[in-house]
Short mmCIF file of C-alpha atoms in Angstrom, two decimals:
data_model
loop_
_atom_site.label_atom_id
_atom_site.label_comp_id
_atom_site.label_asym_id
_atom_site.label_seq_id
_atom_site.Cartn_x
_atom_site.Cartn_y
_atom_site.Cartn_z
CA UNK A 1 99.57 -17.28 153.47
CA UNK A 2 99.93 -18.90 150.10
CA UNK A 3 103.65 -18.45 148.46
CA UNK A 4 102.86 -19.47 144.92
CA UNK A 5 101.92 -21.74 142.19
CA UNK A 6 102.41 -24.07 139.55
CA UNK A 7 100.46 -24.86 136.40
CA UNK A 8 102.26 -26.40 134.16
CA UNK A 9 100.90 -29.69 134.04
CA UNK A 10 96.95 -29.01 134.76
CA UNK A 11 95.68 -26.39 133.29
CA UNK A 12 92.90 -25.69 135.50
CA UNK A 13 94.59 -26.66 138.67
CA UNK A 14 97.08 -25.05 141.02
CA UNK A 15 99.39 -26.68 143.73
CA UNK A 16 99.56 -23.97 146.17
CA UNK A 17 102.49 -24.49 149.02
CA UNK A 18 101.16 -23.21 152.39
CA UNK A 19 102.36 -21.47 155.52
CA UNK A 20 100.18 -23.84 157.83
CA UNK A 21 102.86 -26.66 156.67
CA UNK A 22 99.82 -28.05 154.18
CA UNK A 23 99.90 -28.32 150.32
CA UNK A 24 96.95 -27.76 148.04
CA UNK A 25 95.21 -28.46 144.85
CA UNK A 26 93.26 -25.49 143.91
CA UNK A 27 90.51 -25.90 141.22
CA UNK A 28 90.41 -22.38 139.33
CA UNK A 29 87.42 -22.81 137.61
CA UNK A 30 85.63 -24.03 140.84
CA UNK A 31 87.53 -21.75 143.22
CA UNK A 32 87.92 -24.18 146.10
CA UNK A 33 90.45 -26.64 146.92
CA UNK A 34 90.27 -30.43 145.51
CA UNK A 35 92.64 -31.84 147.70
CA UNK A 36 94.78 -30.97 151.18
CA UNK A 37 97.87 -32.69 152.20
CA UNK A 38 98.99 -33.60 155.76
CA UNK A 39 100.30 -31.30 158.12
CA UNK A 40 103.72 -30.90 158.27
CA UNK A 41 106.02 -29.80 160.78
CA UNK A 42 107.22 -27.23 159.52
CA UNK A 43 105.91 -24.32 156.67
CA UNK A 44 105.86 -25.05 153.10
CA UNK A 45 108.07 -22.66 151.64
CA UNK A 46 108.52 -23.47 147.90
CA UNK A 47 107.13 -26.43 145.34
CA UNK A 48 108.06 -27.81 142.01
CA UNK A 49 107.55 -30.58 139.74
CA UNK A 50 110.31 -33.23 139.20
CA UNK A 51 110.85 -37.01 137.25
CA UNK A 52 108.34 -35.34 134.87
CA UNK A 53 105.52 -34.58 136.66
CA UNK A 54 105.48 -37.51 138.37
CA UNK A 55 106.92 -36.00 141.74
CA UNK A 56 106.06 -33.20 143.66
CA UNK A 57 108.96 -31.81 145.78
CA UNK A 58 108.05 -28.61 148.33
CA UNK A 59 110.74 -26.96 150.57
CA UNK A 60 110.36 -26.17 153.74
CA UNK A 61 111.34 -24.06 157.06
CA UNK A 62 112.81 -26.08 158.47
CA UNK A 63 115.09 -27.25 156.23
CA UNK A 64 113.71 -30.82 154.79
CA UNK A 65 112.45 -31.23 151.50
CA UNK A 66 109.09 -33.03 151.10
CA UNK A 67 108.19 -35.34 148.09
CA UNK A 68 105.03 -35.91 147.09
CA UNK A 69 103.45 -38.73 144.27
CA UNK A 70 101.49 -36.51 141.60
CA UNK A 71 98.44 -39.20 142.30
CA UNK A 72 98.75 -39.59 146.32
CA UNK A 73 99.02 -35.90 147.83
CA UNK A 74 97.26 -36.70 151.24
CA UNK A 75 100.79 -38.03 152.38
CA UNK A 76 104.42 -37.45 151.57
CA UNK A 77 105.88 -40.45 150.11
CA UNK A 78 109.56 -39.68 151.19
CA UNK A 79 110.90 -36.73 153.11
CA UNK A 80 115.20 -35.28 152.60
CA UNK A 81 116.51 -33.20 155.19
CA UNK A 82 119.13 -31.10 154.12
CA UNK A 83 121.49 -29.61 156.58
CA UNK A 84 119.78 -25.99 155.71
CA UNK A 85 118.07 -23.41 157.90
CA UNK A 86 115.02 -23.14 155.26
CA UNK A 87 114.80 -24.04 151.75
CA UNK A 88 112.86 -20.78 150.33
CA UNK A 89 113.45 -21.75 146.81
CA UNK A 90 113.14 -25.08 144.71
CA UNK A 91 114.31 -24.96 141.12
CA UNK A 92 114.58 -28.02 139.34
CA UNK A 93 117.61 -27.83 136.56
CA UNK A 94 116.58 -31.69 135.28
CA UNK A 95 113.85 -34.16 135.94
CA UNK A 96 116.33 -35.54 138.86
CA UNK A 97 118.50 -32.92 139.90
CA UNK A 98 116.98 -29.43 141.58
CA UNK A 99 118.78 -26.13 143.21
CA UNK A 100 117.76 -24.61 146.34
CA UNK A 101 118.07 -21.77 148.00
CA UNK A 102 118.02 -21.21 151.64
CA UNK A 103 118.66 -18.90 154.33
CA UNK A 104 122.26 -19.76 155.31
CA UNK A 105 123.21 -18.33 152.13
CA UNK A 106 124.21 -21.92 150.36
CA UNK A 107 122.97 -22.88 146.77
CA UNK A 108 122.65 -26.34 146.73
CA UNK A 109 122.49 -29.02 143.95
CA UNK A 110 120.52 -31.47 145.13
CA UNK A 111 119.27 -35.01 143.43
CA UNK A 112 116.22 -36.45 143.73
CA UNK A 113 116.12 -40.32 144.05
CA UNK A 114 118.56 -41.25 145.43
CA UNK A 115 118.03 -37.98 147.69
CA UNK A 116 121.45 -37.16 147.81
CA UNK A 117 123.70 -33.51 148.56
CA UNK A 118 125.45 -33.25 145.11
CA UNK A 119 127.52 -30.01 146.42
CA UNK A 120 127.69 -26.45 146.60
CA UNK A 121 126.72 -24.37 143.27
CA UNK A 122 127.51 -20.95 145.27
CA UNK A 123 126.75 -18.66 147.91
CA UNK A 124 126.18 -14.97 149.71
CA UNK A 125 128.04 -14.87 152.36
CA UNK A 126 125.99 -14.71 155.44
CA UNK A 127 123.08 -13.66 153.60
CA UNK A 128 119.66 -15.61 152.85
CA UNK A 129 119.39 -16.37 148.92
CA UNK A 130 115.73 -15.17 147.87
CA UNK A 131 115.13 -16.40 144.52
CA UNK A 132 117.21 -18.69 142.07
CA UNK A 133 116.60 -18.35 137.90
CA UNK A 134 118.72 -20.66 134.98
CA UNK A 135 118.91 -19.58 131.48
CA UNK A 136 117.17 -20.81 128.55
CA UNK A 137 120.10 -23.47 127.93
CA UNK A 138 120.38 -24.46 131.98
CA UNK A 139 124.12 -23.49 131.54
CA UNK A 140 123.87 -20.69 133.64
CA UNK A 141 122.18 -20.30 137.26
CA UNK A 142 121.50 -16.80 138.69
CA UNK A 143 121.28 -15.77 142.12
CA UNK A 144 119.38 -13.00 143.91
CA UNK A 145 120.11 -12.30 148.16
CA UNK A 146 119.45 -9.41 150.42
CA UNK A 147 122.67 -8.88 149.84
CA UNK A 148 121.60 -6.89 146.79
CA UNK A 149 123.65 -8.80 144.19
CA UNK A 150 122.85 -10.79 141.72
CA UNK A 151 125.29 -13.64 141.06
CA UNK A 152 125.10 -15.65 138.07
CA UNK A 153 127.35 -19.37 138.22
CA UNK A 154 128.08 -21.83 135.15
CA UNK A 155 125.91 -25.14 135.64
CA UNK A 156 126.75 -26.07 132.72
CA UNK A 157 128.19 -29.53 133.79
CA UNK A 158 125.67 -30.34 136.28
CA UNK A 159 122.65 -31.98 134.02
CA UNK A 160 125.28 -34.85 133.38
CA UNK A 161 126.12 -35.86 136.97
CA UNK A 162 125.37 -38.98 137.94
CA UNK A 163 124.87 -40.01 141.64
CA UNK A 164 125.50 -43.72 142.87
CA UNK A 165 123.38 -45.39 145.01
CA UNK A 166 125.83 -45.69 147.63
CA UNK A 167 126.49 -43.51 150.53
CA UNK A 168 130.11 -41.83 149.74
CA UNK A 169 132.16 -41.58 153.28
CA UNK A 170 131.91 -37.77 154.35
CA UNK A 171 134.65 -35.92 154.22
CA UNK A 172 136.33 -35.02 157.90
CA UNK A 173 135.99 -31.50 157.48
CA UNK A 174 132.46 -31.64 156.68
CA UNK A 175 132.55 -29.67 153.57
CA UNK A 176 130.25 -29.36 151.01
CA UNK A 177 131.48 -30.52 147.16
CA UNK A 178 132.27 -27.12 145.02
CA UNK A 179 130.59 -27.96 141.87
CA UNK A 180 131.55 -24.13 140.51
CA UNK A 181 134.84 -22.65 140.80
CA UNK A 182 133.82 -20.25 143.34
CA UNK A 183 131.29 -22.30 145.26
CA UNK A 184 133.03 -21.52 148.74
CA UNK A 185 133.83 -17.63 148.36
CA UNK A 186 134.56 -15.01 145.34
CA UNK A 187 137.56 -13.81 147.30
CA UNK A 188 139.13 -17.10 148.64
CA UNK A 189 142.99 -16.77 147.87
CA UNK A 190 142.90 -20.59 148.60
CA UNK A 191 139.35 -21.48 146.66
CA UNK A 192 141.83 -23.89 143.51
CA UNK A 193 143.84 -25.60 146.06
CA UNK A 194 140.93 -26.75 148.00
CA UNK A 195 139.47 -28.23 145.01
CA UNK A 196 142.69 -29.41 143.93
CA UNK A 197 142.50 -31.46 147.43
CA UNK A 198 139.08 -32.25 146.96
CA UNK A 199 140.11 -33.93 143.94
CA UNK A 200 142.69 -35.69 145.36
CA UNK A 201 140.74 -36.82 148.14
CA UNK A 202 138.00 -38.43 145.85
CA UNK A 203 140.48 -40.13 143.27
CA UNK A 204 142.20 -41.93 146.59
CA UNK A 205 138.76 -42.93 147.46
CA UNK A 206 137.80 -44.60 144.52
CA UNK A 207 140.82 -46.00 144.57
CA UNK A 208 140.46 -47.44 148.29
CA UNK A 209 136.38 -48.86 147.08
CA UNK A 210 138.19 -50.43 144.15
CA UNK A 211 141.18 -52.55 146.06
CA UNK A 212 138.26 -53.36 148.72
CA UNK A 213 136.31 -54.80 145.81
CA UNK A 214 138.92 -56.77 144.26
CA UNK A 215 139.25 -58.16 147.87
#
């Protein structure tokens, strides 16, 4: 089964994402396929085009996100596994930095080389997130689950992150980076003062790098 498509860059040509765990290049006006990627190991959920058109990014079902060069789509050139049961949605916000949606219910902000978890836009609770939209500006992300709602969370700030390319330590409790104010829960009595110690926790860190480079 074929999810959907993408035309904005060749006009007579689709890239079609499939559920054998291939990706395709569909000539319209020849009806057949001009090109078919590798197997992968898991179904191709979801595709998009990123670094302006130079990159190819599909999700997948199992939870890794695939990048492909717009000139070499026999073979992925890199591969980002996300800790996410499925990534049913790619939505790219810049020409670096993409949303996904998945079936744990998460809404991630995710940058694309350095492949690296920016944080946690928002989520339904327990429910898998079916399609993601942004506004005309990008300052606004909406949300659709089969939770029935529709959600809509400020991005505002997100198209001028900037991600190092260093590895930050992970935090001990695991926990994703709230990049919206109510990233973690609409009803969490306690959703400021994590950030508040999130904050905390990062300023002590650079502050830790910084003494170990003056070292």
């Amino acid at each position: 089964s074929w999810y959907s498509f993408h035309e904005k860059y060749v006009p007579q040509e689709n890239l079609l994402q499939n559920g054998d765990g291939t990706m395709g290049v569909f000539n319209i006006k020849r009806r057949r396929f001009e090109l078919l990627s590798e197997y992968q190991s898991g179904d191709l959920t979801s595709v998009a085009l990123m670094k302006r058109g130079k990159k190819v990014v599909c999700g997948s079902s199992e939870g890794t996100i695939y990048i492909f060069n717009w000139n070499g789509f026999g073979a992925t050139s890199d591969r980002f596994a996300l800790k996410a049961e499925s990534i049913d949605q790619v939505l790219p916000i810049t020409d670096s930095i993409m949303c996904t949606a998945s079936t744990d219910g998460y809404i991630r902000a995710v940058n694309l080389l350095p492949n690296r978890v920016i944080g946690c836009i928002g989520q339904h609770v327990g429910e898998p997130v079916e399609e993601l939209a942004k506004s005309w500006d990008s300052r606004f992300l909406v949300s659709c689950a089969q939770d029935q709602l529709i959600k809509f969370w400020d991005i505002s700030s997100l198209p001028n992150t900037t991600v190092d390319e260093y590895r930050k330590r992970k935090k001990k409790n695991g926990r994703m980076k709230s990049l919206t104010k109510k990233a973690h829960g609409d009803n969490d009595f306690f959703s400021g003062l994590v950030e508040e110690t999130e904050k905390k926790e990062e300023e002590e860190q650079e502050e830790e790098e910084d003494d170990s480079d003056s070292d």
